[in-house]
mmCIF file of N, CA, C and O in Angstrom:
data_model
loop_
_atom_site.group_PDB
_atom_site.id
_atom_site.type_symbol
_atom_site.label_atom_id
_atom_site.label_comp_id
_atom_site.label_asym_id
_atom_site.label_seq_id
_atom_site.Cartn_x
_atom_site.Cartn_y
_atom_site.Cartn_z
ATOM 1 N N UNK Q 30 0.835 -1.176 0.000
ATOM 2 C CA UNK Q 30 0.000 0.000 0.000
ATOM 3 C C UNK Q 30 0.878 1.235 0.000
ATOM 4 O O UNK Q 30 1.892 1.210 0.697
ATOM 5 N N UNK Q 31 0.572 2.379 -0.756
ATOM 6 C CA UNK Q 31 1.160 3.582 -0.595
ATOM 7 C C UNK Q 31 -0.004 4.348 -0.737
ATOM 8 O O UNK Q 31 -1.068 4.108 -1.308
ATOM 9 N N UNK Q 32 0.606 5.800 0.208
ATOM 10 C CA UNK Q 32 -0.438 6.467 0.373
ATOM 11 C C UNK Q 32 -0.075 8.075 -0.119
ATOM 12 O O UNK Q 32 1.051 8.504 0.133
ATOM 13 N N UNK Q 33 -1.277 9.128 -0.977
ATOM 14 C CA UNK Q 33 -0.928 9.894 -1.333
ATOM 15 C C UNK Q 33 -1.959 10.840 -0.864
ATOM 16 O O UNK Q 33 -2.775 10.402 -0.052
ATOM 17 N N UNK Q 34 -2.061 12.198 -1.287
ATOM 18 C CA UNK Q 34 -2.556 13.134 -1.022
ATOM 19 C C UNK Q 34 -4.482 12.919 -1.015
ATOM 20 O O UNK Q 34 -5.419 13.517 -0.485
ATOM 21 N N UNK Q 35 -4.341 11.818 -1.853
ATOM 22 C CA UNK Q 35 -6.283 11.278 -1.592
ATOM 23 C C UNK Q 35 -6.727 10.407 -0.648
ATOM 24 O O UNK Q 35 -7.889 10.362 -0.244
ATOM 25 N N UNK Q 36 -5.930 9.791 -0.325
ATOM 26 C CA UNK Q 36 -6.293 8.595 -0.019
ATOM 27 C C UNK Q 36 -5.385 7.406 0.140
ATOM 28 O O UNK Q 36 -4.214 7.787 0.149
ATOM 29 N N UNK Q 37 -5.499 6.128 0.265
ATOM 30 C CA UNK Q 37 -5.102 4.895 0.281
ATOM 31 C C UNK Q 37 -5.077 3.967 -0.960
ATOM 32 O O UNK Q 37 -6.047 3.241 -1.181
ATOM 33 N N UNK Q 38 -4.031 3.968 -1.751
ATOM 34 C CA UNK Q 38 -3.857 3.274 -3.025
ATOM 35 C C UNK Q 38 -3.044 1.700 -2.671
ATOM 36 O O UNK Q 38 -1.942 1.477 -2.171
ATOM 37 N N UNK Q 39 -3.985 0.886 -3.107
ATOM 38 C CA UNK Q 39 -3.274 -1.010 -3.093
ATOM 39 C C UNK Q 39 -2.017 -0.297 -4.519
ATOM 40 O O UNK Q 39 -1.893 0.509 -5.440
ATOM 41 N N UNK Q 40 -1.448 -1.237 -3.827
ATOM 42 C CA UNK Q 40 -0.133 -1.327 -4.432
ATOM 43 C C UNK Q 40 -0.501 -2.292 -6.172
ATOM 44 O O UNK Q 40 -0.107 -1.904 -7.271
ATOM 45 N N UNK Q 41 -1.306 -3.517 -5.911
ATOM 46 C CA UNK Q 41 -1.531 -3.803 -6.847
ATOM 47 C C UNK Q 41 -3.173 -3.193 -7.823
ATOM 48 O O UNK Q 41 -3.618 -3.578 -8.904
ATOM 49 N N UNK Q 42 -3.617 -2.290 -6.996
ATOM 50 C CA UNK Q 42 -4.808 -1.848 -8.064
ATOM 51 C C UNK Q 42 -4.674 -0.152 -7.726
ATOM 52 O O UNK Q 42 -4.060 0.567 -6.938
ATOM 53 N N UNK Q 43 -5.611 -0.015 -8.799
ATOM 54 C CA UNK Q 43 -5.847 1.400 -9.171
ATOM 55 C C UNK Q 43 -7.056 2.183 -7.832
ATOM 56 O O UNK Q 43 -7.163 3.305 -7.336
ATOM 57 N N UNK Q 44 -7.711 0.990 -7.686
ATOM 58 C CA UNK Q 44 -8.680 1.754 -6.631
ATOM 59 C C UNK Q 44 -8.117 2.701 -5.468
ATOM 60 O O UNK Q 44 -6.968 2.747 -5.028
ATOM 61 N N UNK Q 45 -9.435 3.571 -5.028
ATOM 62 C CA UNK Q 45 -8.639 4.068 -3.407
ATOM 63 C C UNK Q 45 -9.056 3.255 -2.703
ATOM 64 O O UNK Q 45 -9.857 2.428 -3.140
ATOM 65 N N UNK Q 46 -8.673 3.242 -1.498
ATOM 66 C CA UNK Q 46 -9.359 2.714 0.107
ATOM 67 C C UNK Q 46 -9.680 3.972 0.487
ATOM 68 O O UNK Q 46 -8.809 4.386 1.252
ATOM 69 N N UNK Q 47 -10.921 5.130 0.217
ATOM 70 C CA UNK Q 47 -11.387 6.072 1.273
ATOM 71 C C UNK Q 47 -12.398 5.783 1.960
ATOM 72 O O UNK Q 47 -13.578 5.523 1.722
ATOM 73 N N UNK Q 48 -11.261 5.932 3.540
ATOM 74 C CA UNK Q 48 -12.519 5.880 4.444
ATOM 75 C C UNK Q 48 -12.560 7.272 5.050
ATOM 76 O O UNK Q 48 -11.472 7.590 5.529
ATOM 77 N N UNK Q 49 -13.413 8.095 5.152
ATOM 78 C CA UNK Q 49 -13.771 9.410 5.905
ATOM 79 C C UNK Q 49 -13.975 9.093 7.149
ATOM 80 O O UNK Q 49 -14.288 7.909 7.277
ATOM 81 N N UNK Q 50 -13.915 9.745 8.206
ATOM 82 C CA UNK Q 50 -14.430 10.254 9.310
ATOM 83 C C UNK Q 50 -15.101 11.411 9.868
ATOM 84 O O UNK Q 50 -14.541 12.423 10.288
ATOM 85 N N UNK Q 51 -16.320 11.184 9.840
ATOM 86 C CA UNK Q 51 -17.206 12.337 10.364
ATOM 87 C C UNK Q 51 -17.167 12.717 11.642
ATOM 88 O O UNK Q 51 -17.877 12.085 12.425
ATOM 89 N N UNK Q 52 -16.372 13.783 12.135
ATOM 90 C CA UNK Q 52 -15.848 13.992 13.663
ATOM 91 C C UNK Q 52 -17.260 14.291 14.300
ATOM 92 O O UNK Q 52 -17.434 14.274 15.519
ATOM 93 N N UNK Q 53 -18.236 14.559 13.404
ATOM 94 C CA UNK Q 53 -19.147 15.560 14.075
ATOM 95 C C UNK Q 53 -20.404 14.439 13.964
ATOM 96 O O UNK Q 53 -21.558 14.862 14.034
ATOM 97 N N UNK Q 54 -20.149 13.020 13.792
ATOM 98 C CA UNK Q 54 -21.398 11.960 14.147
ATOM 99 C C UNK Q 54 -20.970 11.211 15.223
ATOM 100 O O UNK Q 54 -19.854 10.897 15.638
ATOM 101 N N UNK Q 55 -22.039 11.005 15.565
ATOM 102 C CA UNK Q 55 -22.468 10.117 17.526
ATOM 103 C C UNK Q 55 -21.732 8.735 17.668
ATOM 104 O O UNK Q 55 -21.562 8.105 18.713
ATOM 105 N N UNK Q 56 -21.195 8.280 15.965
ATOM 106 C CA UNK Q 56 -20.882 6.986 15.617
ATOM 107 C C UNK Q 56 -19.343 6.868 16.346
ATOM 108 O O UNK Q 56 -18.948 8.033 16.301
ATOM 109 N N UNK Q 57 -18.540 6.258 16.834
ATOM 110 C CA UNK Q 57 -17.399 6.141 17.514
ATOM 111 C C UNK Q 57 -16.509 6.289 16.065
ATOM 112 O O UNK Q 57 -17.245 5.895 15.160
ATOM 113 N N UNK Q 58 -15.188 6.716 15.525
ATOM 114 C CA UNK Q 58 -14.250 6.598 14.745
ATOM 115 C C UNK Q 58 -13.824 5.454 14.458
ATOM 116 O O UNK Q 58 -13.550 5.275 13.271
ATOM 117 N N UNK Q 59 -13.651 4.471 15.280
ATOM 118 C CA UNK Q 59 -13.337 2.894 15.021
ATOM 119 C C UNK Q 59 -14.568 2.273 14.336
ATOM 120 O O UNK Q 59 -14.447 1.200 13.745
ATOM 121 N N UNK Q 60 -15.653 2.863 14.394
ATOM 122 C CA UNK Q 60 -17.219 2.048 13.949
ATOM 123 C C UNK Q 60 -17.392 2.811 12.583
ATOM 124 O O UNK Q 60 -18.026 2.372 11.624
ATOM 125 N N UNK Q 61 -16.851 3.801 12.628
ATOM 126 C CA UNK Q 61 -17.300 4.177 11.148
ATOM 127 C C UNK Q 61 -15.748 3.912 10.420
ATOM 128 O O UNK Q 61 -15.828 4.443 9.313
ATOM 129 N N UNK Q 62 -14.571 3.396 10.566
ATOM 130 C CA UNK Q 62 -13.858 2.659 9.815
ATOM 131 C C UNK Q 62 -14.342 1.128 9.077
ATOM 132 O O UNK Q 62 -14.285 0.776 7.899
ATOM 133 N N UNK Q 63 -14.858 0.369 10.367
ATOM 134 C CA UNK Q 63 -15.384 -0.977 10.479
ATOM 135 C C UNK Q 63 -16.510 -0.732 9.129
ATOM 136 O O UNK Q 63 -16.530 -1.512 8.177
ATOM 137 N N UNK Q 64 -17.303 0.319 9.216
ATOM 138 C CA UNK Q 64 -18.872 0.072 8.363
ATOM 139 C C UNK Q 64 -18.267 0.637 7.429
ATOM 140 O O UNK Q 64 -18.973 0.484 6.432
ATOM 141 N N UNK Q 65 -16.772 1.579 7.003
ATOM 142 C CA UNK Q 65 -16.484 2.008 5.914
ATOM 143 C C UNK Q 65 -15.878 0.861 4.940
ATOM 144 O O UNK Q 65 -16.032 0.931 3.721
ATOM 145 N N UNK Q 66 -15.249 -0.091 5.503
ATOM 146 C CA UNK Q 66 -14.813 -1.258 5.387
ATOM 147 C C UNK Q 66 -15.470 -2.604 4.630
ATOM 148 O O UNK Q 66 -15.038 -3.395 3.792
ATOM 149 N N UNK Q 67 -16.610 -2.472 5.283
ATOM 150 C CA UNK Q 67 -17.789 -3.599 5.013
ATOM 151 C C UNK Q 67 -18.507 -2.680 3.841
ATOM 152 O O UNK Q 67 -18.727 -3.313 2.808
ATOM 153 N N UNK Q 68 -18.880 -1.391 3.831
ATOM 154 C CA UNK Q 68 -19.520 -0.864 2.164
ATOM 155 C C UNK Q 68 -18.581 -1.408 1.228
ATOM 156 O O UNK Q 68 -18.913 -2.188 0.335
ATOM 157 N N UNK Q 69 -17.025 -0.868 1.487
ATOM 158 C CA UNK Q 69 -16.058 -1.244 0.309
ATOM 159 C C UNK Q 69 -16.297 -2.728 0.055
ATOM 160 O O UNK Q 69 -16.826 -3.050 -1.009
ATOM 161 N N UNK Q 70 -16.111 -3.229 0.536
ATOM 162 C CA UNK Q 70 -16.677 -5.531 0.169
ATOM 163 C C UNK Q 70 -17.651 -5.261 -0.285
ATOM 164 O O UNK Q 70 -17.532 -5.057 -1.494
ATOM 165 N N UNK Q 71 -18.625 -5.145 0.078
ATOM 166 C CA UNK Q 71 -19.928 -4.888 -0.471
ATOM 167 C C UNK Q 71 -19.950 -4.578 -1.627
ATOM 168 O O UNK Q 71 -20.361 -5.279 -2.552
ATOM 169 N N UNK Q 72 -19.542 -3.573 -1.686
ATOM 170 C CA UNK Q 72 -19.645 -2.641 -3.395
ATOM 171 C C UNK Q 72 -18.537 -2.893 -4.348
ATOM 172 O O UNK Q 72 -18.258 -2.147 -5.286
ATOM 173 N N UNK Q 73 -17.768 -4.271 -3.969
ATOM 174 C CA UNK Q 73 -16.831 -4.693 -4.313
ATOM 175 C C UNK Q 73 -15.242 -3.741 -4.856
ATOM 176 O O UNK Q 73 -14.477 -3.712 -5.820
ATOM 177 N N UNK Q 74 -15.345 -3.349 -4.074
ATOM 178 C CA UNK Q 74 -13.990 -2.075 -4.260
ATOM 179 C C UNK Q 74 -12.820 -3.027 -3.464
ATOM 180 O O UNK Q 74 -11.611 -2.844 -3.601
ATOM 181 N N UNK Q 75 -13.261 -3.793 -2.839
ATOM 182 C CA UNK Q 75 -12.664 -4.084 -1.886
ATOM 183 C C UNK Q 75 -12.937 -6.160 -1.874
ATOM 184 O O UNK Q 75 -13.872 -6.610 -1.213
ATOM 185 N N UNK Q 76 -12.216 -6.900 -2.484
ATOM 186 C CA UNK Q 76 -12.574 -8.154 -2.509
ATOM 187 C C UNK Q 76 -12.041 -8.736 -0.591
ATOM 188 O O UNK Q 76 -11.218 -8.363 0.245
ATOM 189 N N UNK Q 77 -13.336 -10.036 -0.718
ATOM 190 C CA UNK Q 77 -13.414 -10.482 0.590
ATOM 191 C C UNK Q 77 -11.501 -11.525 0.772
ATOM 192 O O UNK Q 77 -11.394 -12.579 0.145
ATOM 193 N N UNK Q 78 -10.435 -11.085 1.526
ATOM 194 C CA UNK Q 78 -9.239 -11.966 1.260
ATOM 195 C C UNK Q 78 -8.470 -10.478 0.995
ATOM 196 O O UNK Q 78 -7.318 -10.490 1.428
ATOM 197 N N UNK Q 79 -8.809 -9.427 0.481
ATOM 198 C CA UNK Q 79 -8.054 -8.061 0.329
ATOM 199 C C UNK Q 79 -7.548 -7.655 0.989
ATOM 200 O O UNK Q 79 -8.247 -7.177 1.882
ATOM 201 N N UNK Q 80 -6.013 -7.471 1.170
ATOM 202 C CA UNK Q 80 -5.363 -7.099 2.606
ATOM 203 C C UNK Q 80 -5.413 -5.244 2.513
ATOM 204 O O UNK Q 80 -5.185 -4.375 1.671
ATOM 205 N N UNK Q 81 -5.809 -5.324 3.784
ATOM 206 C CA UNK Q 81 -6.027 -3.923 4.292
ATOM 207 C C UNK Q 81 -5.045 -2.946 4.628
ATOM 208 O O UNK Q 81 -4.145 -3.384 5.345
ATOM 209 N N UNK Q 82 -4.967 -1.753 4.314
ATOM 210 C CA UNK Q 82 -3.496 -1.042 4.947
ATOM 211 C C UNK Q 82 -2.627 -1.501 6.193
ATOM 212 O O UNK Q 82 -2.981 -2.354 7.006
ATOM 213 N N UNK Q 83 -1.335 -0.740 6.215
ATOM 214 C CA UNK Q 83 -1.335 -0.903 7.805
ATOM 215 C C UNK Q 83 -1.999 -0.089 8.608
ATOM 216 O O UNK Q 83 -2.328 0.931 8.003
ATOM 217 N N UNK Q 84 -2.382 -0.107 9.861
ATOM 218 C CA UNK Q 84 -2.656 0.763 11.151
ATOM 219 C C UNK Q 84 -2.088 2.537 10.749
ATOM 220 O O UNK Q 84 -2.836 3.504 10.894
ATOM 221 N N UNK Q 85 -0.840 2.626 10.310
ATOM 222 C CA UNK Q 85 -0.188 3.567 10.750
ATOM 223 C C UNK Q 85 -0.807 4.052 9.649
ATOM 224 O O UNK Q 85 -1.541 5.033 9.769
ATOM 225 N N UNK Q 86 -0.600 3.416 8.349
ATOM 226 C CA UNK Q 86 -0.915 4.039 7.398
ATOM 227 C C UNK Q 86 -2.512 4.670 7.021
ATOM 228 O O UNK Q 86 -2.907 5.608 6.328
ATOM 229 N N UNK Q 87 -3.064 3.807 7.719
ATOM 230 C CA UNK Q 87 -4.824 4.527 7.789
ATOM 231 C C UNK Q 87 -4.668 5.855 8.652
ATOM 232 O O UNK Q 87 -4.985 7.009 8.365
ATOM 233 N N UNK Q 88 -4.084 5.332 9.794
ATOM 234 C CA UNK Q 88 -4.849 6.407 11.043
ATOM 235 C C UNK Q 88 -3.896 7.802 10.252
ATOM 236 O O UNK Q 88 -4.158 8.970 10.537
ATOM 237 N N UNK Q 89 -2.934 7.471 9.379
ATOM 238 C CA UNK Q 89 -2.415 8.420 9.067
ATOM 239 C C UNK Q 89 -3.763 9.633 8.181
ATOM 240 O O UNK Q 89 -4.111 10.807 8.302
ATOM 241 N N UNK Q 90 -4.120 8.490 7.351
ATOM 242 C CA UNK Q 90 -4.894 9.333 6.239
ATOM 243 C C UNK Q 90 -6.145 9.577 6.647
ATOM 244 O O UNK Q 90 -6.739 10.623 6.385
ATOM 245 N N UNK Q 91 -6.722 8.433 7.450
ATOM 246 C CA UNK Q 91 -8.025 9.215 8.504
ATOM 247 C C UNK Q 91 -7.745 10.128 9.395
ATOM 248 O O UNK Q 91 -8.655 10.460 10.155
ATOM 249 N N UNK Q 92 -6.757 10.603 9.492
ATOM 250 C CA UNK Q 92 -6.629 11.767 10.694
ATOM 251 C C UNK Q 92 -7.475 10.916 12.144
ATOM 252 O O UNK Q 92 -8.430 11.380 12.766
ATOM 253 N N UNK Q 93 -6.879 9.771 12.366
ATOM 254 C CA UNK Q 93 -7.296 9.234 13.498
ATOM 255 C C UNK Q 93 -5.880 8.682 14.677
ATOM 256 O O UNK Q 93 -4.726 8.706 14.249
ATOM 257 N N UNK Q 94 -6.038 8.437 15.448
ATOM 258 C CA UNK Q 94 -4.902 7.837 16.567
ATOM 259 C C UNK Q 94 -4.876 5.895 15.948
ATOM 260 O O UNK Q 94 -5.875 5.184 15.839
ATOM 261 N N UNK Q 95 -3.778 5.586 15.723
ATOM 262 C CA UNK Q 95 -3.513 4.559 15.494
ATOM 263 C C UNK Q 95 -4.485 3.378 16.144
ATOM 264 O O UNK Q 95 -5.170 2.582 15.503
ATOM 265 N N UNK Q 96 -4.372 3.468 17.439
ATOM 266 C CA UNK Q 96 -5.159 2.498 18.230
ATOM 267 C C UNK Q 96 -6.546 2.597 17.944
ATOM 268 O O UNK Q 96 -7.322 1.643 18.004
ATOM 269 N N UNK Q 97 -6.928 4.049 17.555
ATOM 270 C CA UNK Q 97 -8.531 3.174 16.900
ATOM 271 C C UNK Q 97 -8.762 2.631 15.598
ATOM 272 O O UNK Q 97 -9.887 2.227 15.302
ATOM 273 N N UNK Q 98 -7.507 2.565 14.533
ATOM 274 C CA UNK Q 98 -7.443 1.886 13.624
ATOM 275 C C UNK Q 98 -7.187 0.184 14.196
ATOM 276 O O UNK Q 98 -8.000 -0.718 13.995
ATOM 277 N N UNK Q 99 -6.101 0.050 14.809
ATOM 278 C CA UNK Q 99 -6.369 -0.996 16.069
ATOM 279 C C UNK Q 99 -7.541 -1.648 16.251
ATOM 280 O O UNK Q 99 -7.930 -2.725 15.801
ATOM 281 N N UNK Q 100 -8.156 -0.700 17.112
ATOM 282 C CA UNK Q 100 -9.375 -1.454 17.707
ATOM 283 C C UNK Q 100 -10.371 -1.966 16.537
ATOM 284 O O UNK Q 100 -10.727 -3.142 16.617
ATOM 285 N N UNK Q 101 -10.928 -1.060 15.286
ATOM 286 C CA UNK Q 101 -11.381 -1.554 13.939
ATOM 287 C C UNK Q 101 -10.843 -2.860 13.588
ATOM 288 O O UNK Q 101 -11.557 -3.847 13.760
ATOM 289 N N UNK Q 102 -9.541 -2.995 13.065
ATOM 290 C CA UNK Q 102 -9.527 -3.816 12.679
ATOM 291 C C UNK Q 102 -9.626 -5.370 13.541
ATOM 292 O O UNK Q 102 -10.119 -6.410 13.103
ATOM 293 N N UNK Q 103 -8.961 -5.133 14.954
ATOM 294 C CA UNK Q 103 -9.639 -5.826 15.609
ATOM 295 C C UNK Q 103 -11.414 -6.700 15.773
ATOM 296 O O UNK Q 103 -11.762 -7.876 15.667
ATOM 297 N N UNK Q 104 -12.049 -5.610 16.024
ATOM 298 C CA UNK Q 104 -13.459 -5.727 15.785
ATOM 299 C C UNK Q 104 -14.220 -6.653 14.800
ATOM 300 O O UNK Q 104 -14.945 -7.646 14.866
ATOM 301 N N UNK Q 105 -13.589 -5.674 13.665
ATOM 302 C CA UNK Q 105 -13.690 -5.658 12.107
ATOM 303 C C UNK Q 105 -13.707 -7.630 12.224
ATOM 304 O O UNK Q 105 -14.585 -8.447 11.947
ATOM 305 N N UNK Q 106 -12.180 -7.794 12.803
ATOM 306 C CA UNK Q 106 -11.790 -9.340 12.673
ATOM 307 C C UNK Q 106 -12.759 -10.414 13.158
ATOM 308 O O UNK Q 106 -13.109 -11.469 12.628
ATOM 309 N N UNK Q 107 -13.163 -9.723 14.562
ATOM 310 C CA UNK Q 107 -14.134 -10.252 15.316
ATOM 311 C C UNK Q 107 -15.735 -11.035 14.750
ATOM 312 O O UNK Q 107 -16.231 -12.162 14.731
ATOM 313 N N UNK Q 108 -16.160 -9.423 14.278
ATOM 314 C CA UNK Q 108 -17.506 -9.874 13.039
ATOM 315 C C UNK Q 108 -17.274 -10.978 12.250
ATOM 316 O O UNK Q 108 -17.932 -12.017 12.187
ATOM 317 N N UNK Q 109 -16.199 -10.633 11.607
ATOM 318 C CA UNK Q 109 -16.259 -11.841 10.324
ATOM 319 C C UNK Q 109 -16.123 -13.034 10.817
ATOM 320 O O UNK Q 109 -16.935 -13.893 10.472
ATOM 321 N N UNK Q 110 -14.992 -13.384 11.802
ATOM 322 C CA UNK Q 110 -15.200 -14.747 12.673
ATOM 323 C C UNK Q 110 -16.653 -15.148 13.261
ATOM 324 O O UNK Q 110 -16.895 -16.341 13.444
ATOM 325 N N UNK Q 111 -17.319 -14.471 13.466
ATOM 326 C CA UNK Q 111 -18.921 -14.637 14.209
ATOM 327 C C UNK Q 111 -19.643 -15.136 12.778
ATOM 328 O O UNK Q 111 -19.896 -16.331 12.624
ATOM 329 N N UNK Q 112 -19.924 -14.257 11.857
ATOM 330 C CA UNK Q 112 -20.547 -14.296 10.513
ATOM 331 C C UNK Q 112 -19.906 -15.567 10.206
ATOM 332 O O UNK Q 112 -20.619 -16.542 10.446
ATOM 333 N N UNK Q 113 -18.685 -15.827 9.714
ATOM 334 C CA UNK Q 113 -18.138 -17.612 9.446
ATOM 335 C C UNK Q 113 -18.710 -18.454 10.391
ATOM 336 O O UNK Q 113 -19.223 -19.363 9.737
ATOM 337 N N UNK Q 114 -18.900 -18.645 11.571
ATOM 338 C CA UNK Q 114 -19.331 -19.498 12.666
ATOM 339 C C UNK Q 114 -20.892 -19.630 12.343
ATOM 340 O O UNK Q 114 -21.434 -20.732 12.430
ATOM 341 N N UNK Q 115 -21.620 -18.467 11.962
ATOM 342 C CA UNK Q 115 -23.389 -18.353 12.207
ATOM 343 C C UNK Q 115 -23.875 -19.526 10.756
ATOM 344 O O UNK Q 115 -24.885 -20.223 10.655
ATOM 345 N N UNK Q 116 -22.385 -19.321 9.528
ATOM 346 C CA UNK Q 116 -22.761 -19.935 8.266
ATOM 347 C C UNK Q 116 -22.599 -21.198 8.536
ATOM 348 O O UNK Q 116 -23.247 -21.913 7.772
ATOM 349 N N UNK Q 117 -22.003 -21.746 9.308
ATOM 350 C CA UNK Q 117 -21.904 -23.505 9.257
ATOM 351 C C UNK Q 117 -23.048 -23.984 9.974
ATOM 352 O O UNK Q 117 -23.236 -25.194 10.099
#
């Protein structure tokens, strides 16, 4: 991953990774990474197996503290292990 003045560019594709943060919604910064995360899969910008920036390199471009990129992806990890478990 390298990162430039927009955003978050994969090293092997053209897409961005933008995730915004709305300082000024009720939503925690780690929760609106997590749901920025799950639109990108969704809307396929983002295939399910797609490795994600590093920590440093998000919280860099979200203007966030590392550790709540942390705790996201943490989380983030959490869901999908639950969602795999609910499918069998």
């Amino acid at each position: 991953w390298r990162s430039d003045s927009h955003g978050i560019l994969p090293a092997r594709r053209e897409e961005m990774l933008l995730l915004t943060i709305d300082r000024r919604s009720p939503t925690p910064a780690y929760r609106q990474i997590i749901d920025g995360v799950v639109r990108l899969v969704d809307g396929g910008t983002l295939a399910p197996g797609d490795r994600l920036p590093p920590s440093r390199v998000l919280a860099r471009s979200a203007g966030v503290h590392r550790s709540t990129v942390t705790r996201a992806y943490e989380d983030l990890s959490a869901e999908v292990l639950m969602r795999l478990d609910a499918a069998d």
